[in-house]
Short mmCIF file of C-alpha atoms and ligand atoms in Angstrom, two decimals:
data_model
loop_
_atom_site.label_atom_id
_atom_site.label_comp_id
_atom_site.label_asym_id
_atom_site.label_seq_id
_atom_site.Cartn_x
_atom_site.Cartn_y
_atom_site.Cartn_z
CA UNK A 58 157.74 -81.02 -17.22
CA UNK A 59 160.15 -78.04 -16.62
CA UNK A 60 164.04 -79.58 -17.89
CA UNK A 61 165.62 -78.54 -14.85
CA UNK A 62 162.88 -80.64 -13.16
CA UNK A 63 164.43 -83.45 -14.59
CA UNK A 64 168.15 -82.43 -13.50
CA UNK A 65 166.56 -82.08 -9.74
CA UNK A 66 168.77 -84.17 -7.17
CA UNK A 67 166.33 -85.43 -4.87
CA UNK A 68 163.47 -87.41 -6.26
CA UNK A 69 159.73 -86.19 -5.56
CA UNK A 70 157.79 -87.21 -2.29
CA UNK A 71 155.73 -90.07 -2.47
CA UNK A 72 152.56 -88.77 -1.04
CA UNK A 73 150.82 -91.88 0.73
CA UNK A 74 148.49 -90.52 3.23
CA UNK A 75 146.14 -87.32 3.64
CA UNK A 76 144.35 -85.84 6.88
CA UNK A 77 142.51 -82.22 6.09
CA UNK A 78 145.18 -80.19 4.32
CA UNK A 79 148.11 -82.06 5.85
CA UNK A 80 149.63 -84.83 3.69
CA UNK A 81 152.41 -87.30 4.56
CA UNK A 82 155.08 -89.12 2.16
CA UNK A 83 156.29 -92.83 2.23
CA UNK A 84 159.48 -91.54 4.52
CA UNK A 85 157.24 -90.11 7.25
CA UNK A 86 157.32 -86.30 6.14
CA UNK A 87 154.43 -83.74 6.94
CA UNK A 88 153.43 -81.10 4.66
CA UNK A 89 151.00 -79.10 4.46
CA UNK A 90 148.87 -78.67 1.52
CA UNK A 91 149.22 -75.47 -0.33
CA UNK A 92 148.20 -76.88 -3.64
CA UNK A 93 145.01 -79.12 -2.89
CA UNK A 94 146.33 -81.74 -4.73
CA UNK A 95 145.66 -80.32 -8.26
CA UNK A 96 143.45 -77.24 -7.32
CA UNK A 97 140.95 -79.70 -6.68
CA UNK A 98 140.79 -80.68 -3.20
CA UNK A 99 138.06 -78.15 -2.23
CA UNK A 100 136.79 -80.09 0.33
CA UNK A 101 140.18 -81.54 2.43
CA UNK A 102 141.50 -84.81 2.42
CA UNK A 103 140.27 -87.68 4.16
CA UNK A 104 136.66 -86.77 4.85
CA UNK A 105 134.58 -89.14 6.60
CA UNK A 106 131.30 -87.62 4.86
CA UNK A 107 132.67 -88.23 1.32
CA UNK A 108 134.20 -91.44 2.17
CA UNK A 109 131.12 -92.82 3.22
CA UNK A 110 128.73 -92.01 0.65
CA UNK A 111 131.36 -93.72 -1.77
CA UNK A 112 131.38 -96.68 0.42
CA UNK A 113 127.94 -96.80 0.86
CA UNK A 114 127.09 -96.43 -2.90
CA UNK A 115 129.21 -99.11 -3.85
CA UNK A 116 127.58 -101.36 -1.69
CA UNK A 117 124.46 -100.45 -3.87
CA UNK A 118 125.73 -100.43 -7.19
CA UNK A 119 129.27 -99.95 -8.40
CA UNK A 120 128.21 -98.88 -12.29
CA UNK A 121 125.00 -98.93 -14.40
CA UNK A 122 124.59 -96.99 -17.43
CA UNK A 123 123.10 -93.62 -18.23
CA UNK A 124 122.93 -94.39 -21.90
CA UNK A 125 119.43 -94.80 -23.50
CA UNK A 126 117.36 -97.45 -21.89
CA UNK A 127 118.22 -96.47 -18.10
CA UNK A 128 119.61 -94.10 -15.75
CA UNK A 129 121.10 -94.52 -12.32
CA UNK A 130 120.29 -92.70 -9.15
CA UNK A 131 123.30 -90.54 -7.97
CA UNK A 132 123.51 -88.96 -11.04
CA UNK A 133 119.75 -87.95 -10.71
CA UNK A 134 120.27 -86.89 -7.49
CA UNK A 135 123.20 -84.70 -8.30
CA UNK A 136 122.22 -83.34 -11.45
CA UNK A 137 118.77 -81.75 -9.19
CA UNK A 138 121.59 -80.33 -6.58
CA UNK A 139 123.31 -78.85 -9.39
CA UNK A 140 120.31 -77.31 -10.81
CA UNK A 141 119.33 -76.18 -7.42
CA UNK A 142 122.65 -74.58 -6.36
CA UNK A 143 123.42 -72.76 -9.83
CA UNK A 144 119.27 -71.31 -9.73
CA UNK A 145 121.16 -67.43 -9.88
CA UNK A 146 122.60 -68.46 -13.08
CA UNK A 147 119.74 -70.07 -14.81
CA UNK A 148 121.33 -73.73 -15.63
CA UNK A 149 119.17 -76.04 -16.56
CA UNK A 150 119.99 -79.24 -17.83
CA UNK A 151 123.56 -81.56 -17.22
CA UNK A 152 125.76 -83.78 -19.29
CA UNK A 153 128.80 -85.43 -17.37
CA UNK A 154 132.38 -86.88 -18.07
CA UNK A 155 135.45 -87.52 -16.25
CA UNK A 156 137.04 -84.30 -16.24
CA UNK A 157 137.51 -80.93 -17.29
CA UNK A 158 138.82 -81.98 -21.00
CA UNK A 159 135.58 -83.65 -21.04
CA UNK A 160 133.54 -80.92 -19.41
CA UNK A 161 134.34 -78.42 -22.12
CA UNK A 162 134.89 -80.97 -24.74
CA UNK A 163 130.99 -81.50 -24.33
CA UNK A 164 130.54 -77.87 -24.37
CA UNK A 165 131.56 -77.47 -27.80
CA UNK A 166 129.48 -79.66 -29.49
CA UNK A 167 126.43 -78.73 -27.22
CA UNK A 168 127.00 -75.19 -28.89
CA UNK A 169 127.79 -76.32 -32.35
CA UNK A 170 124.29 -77.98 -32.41
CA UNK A 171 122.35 -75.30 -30.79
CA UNK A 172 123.39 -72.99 -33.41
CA UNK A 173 121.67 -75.96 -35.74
CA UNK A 174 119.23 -76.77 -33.75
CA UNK A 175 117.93 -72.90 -34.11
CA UNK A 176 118.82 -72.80 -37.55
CA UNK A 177 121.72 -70.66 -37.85
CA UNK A 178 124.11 -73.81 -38.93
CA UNK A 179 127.43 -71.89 -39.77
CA UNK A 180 127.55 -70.43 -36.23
CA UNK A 181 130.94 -73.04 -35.52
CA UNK A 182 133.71 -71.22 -34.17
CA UNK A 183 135.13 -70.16 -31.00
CA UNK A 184 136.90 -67.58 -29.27
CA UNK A 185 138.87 -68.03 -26.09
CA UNK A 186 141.67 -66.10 -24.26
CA UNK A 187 145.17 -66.02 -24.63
CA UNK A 188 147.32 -67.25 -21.42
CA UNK A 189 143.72 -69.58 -21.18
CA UNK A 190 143.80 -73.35 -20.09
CA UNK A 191 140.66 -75.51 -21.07
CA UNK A 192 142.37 -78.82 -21.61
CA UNK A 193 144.24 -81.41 -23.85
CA UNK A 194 141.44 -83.03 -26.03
CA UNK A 195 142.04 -81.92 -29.41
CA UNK A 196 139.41 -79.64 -29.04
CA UNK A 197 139.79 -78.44 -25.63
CA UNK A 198 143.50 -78.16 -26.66
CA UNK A 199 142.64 -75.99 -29.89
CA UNK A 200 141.08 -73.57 -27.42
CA UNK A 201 143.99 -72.82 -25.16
CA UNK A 202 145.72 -69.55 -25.02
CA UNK A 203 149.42 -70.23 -24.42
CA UNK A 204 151.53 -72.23 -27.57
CA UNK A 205 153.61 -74.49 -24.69
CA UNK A 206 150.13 -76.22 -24.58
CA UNK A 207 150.01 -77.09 -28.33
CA UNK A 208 153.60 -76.92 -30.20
CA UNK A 209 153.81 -80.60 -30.02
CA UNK A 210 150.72 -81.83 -31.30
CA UNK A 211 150.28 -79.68 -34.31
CA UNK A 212 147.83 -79.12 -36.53
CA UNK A 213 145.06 -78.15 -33.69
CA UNK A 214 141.37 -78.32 -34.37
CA UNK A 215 140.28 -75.48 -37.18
CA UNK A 216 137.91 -73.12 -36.14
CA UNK A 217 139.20 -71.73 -32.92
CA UNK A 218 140.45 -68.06 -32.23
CA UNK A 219 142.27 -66.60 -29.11
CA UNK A 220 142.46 -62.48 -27.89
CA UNK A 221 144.44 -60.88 -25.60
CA UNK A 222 143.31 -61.64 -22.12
CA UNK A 223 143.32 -59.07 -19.36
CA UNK A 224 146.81 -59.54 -17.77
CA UNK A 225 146.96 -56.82 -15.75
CA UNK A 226 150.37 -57.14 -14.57
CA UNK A 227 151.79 -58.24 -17.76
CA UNK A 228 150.50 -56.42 -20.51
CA UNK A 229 151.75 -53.87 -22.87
CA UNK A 230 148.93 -51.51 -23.32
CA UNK A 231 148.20 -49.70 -19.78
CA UNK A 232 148.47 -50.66 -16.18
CA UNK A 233 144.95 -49.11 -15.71
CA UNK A 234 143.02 -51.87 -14.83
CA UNK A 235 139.82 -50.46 -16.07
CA UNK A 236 141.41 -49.01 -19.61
CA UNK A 237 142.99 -52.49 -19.89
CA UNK A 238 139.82 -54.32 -19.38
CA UNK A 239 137.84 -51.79 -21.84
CA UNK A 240 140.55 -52.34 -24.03
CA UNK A 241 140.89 -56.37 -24.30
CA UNK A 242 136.95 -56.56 -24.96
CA UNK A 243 137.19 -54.12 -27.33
CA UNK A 244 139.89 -56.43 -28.97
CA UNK A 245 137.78 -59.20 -29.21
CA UNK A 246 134.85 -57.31 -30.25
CA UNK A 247 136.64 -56.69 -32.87
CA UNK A 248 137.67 -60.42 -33.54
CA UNK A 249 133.81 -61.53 -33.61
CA UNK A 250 133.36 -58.81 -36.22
CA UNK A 251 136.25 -59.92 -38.07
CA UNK A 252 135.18 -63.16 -38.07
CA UNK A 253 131.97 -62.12 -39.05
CA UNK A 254 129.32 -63.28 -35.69
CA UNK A 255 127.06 -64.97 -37.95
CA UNK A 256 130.35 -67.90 -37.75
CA UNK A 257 130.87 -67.73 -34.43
CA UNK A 258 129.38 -70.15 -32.09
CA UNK A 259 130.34 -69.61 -28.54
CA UNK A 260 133.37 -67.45 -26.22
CA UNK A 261 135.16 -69.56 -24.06
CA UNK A 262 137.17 -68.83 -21.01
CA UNK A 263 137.90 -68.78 -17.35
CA UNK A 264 136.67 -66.40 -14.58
CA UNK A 265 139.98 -66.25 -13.44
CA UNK A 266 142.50 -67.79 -15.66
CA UNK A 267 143.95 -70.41 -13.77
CA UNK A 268 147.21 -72.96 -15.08
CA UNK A 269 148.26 -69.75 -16.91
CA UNK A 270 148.72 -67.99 -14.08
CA UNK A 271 146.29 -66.46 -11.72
CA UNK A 272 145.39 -64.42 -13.75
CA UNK A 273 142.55 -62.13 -12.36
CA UNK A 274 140.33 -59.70 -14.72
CA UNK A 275 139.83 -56.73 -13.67
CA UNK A 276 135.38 -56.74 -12.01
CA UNK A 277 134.07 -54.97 -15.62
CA UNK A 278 135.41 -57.66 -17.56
CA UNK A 279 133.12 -60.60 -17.42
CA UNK A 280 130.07 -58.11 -17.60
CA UNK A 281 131.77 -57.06 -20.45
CA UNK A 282 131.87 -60.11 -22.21
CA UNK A 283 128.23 -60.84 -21.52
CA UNK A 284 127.42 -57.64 -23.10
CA UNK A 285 129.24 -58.43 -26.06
CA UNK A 286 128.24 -61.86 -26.30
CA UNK A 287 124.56 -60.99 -26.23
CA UNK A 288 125.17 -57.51 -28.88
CA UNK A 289 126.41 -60.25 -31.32
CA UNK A 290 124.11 -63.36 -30.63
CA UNK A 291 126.96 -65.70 -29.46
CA UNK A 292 127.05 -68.02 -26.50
CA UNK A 293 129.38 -67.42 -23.49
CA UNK A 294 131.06 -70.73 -22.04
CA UNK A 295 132.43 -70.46 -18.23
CA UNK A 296 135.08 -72.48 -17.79
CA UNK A 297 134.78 -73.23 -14.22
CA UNK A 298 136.73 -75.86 -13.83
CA UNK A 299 138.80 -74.43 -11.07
CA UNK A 300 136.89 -71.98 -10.04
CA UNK A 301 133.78 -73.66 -9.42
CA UNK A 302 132.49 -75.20 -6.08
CA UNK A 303 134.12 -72.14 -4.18
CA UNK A 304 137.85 -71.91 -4.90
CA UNK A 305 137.47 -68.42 -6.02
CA UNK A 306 135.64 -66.43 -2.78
CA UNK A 307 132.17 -67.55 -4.39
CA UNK A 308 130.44 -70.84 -5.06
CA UNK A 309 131.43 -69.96 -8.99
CA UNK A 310 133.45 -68.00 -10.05
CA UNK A 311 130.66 -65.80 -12.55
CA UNK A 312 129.16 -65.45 -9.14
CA UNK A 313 131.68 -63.34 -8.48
CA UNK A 314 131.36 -61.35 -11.81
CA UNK A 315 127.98 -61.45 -11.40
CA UNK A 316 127.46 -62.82 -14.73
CA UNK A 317 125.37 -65.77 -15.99
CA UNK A 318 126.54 -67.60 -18.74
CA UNK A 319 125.34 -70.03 -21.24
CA UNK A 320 127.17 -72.97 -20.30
CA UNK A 321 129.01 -73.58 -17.01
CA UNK A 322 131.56 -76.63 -17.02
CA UNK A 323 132.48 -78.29 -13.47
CA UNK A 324 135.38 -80.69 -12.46
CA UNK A 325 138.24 -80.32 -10.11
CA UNK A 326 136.52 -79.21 -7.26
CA UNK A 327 133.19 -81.07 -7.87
CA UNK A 328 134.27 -84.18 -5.83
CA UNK A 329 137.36 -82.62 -4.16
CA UNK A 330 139.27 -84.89 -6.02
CA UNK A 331 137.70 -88.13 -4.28
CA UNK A 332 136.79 -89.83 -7.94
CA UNK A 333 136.95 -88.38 -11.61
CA UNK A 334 133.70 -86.33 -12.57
CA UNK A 335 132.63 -83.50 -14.76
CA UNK A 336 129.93 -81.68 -15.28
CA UNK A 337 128.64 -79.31 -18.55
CA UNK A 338 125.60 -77.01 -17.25
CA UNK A 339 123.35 -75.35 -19.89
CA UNK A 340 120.42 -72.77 -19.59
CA UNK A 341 117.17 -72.96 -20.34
CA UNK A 342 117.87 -70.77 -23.97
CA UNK A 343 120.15 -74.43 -24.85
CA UNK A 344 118.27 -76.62 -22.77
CA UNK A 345 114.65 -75.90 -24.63
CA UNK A 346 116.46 -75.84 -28.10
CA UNK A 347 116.84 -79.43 -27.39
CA UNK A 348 114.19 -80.33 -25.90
CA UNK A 349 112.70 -79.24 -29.87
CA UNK A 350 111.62 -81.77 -31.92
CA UNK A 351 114.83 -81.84 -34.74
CA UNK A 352 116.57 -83.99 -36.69
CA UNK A 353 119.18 -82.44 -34.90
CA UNK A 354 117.87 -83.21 -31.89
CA UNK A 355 119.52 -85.92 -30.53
CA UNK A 356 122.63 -85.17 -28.13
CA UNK A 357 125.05 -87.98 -29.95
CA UNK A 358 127.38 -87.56 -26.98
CA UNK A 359 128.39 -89.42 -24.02
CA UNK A 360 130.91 -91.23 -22.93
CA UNK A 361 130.94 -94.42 -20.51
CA UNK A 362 131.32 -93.33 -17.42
CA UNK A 363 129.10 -90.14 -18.12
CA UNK A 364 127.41 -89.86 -14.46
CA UNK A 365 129.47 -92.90 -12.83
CA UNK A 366 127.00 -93.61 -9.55
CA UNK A 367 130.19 -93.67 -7.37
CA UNK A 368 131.74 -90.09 -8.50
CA UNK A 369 128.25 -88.88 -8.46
CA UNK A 370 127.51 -89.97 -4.41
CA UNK A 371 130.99 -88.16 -4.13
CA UNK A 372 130.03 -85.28 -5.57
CA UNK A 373 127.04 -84.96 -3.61
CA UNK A 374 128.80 -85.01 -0.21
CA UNK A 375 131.32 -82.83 -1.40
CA UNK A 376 129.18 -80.25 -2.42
CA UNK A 377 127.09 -80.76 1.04
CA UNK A 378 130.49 -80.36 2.90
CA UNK A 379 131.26 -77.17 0.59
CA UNK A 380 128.15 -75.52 1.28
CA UNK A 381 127.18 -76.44 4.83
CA UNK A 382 130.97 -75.58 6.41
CA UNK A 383 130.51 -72.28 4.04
CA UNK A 384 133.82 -73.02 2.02
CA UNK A 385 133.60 -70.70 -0.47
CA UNK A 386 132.98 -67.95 2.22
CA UNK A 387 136.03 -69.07 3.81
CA UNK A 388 137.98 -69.04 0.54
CA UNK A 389 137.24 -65.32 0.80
CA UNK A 390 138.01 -64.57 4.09
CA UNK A 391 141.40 -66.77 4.22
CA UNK A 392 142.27 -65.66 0.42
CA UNK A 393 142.18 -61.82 1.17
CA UNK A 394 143.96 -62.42 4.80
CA UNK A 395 146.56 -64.51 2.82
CA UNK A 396 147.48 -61.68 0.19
CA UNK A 397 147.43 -59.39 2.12
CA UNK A 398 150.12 -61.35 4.18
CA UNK A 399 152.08 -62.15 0.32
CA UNK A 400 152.18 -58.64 -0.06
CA UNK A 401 154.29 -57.70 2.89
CA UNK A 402 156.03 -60.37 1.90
CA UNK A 403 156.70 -58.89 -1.24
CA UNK A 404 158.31 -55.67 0.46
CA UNK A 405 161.19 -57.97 1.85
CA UNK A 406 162.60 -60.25 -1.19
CA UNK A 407 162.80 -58.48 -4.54
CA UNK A 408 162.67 -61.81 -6.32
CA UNK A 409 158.70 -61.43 -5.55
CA UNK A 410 157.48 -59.74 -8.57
CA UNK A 411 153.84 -59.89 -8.38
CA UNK A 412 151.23 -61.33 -5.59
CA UNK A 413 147.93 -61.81 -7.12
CA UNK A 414 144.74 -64.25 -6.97
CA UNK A 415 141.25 -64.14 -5.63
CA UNK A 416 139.91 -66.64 -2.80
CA UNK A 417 142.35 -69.43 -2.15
CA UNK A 418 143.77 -69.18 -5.98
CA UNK A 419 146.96 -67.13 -5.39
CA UNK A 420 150.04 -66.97 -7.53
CA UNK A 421 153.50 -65.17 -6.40
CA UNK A 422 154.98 -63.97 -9.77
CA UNK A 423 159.06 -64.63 -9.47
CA UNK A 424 161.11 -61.77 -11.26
CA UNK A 425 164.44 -61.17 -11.98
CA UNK A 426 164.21 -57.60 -12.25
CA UNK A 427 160.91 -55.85 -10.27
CA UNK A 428 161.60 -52.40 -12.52
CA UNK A 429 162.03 -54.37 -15.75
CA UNK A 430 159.54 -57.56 -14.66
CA UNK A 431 161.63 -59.61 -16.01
CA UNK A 432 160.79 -63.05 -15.34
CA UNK A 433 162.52 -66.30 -14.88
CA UNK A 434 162.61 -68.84 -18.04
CA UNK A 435 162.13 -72.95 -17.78
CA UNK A 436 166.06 -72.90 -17.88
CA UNK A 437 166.70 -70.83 -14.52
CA UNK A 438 166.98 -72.95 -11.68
CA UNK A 439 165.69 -70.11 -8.92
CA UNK A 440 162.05 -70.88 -8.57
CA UNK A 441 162.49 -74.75 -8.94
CA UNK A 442 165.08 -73.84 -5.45
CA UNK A 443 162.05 -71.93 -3.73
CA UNK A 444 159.68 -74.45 -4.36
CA UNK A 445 161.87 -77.29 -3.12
CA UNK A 446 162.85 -74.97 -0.21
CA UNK A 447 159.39 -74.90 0.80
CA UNK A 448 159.11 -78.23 0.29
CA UNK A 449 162.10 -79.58 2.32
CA UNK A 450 160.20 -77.12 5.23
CA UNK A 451 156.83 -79.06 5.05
CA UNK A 452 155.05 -77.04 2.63
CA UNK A 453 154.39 -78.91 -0.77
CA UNK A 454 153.51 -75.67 -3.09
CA UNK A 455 153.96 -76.03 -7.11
CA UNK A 456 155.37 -73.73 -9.39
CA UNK A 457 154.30 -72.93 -13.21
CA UNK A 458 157.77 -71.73 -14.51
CA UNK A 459 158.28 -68.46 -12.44
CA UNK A 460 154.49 -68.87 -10.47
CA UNK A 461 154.50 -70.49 -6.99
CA UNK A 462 150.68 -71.66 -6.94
CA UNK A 463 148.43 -71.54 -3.86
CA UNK A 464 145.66 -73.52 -3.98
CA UNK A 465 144.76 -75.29 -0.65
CA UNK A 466 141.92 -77.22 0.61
CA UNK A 467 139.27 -74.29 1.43
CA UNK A 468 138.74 -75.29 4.73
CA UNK A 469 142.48 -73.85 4.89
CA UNK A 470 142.61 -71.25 8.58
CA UNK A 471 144.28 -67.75 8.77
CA UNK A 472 146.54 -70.24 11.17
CA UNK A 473 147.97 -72.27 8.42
CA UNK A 474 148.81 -69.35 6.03
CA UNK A 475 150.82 -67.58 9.10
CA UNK A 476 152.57 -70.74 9.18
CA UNK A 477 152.98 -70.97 4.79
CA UNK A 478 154.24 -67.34 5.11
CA UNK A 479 157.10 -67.92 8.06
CA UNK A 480 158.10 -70.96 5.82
CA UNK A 481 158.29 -68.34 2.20
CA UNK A 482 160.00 -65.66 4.52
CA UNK A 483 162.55 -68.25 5.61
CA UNK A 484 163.20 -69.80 2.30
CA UNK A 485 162.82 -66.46 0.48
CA UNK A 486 165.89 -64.65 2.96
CA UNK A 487 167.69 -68.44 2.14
CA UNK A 488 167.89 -67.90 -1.41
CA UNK A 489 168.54 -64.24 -1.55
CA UNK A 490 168.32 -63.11 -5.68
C1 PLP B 1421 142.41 -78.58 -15.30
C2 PLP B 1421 141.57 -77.75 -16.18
C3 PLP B 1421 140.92 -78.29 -17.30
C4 PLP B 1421 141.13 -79.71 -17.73
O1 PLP B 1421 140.68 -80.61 -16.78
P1 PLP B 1421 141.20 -82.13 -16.80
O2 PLP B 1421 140.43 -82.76 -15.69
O3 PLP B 1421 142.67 -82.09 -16.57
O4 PLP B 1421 140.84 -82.69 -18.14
C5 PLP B 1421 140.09 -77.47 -18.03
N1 PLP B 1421 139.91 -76.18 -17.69
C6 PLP B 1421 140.51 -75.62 -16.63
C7 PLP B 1421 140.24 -74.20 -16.29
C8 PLP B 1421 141.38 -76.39 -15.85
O5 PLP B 1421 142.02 -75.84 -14.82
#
């Protein structure tokens, strides 16, 4: 929490009812939804579709086990639809949890123990991305890329490494988008060689870096990392915890790289937010190691409520709803019509630094100085005023320090961002910086 959050007069909304991407608090307000709840709510509130499958699987069976001696039938079901719908990438096989902490929790150890499991057993570290967000396990935690994340709950997990990520806007090599992203991978070339490869066990990070930021790598990037990743014999981990399920323009987010990965980890947008579930997606190269008879062999992972039959039934409709109303399509079209209507934006209030995203994840970068970019700290009180601007004007929008954060429901129309942007414009010529 930001500490002028905490000096904030009015206390937040209580939000007690949603309808599509409209939500309503306890004293009768209307907003709309510009952050889909957590970047999660792919699919809109209150969908009848999703709604009922919970209903109706909990008049099956509330909870049985997926541990050793059983297995229950949504989580069949959706693990085949996952398979199906990630064929271009290759997955194969899927472990689940109850979020993205999980997701890429499991991740790790699936890649510690393929690196035993084909008998290269000091292949243990990993690489991620500064300004990167992967969760607060320890592990998961150990991983991210900013030290807000971490100072606290020193010492992290050993064995994890960041690089610089591909910020084009803030960056202090080149604002060449292509020299920056030739530059950053060779940076963490370098790292794996530093390291040594024959230690490392898997890169780690975002297709578009998300709770840092927005932060969108330039199109040779990913391929990049691929490239790299297979020169040296490590795995590459997609975080797609955000950008999975079609928040990003794509149904994935290495869709839109055109990159397949090694492991692809799902969870805010894989039941819109209707009940906690993750899911860790591995190849067939991961997949067949342990299907290998090993002593290493056995996956000695899993928590509880790994494949919960109720989050799995909502998962399934969710992902029916993303793919037959073409959400991800619609991420596109709406996400490029609503930067394009940021950046005009932009040319009328200098306090609007930078404008950046790609489908409906968009961040508006708050300077105090466009020449010098210098941004606003936890301590000014300027963005917290914009944010509760827009909010006092029906738009419930979130800011990261100086970042407003767009993330709607993707069923979100050109309609709604016209009216988003007349509410910005408004509160934007209010505040005058
Ligand atoms: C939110 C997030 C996580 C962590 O997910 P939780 O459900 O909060 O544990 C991991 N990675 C990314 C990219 C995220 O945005």
């Amino acid at each position: 929490m930001q500490p002028t959050a905490l000096a904030r007069e009015a206390p937040p909304p209580v939000i007690i009812s949603g309808d599509g991407v409209t939500i309503r608090d306890a004293q009768g307000r209307e907003f709309i939804d510009c952050q889909g709840g957590l970047w999660c709510v792919n699919a809109g509130h209150n969908r009848t579709e999703i709604k009922d499958a919970i209903v109706a699987q909990l008049n099956r069976l509330q909870y049985y086990t997926n541990f050793p001696g059983s297995v229950n039938e949504p989580s069949l079901e959706l693990s085949r639809k996952l398979i199906e719908i990630t064929q271009p990438e290759g997955m194969r096989k899927v472990m689940y949890g109850s979020g993205g902490s999980d997701a890429n929790e499991s991740a790790f150890k699936i890649a510690r123990q393929y690196w035993k499991l084909v008998g290269k057993p000091g292949k243990i570290k990993f690489i991620s991305l500064k300004n990167g967000y992967h969760g607060l396990h320890f592990g998961t935690m150990s991983a991210c890329g900013a030290n807000a994340w971490k100072a606290s709950y020193e010492p992290m997990v050993p064995g994890f490494f960041q690089v610089e990520s591909p910020h084009v806007y803030r960056n202090p090599f080149t604002e060449d988008p292509e020299a920056l992203s030739a530059l950053c991978a060779t940076l963490l070339e370098r790292e794996l060689e530093y390291q040594t490869p024959d230690t490392i066990a898997a890169v780690i990070a975002e297709p578009i870096q998300g709770a840092g930021g927005v932060i969108v790598p330039p199109a040779s990037y990913w391929p990049r990392l691929r490239e790299i990743c297979d020169r040296h014999d490590v795995l590459l981990i997609a975080d797609e915890v955000i950008t999975g399920l079609g928040r990003s323009g794509s149904l994935f987010g290495v869709r839109g790289w055109a990159v397949k990965p090694d492991i692809m980890c799902l969870a805010k947008g894989l039941t819109s937010g209707y009940i906690p579930l993750s899911a860790t997606l591995m190849n067939d190269r991961i997949a067949s190691a342990f299907d290998s008879m090993s002593p290493h062999s056995v996956f000695m992972h899993g928590y509880t409520y790994s494949g919960h039959p109720v989050a799995c039934a909502a998962g399934l409709a969710s992902i029916d709803l993303v793919l037959k109303e073409k959400l991800s399509e619609n991420s596109a079209d709406v996400g490029e019509y609503f930067l394009s209507r940021l950046k005009s934006l932009q040319t009328r209030h200098r306090a609007i630094g930078d404008v950046r995203g790609k489908g409906l994840m968009i961040a508006i970068e708050l300077v105090k100085n466009r020449e010098t970019k210098e941004p606003f700290t936890p301590f000014d009180a300027y963005p917290g005023q914009i944010s509760e601007g827009c909010v006092a004007s029906g738009v419930m929008i979130r800011t990261i320090v100086n970042k407003l954060i767009i993330s709607p429901p993707l069923t979100f129309t050109r309609d709604h961002v016209d009216q988003v942007v007349n509410v910005l414009d408004q509160v934007f010529s209010a505040h005058p910086f």
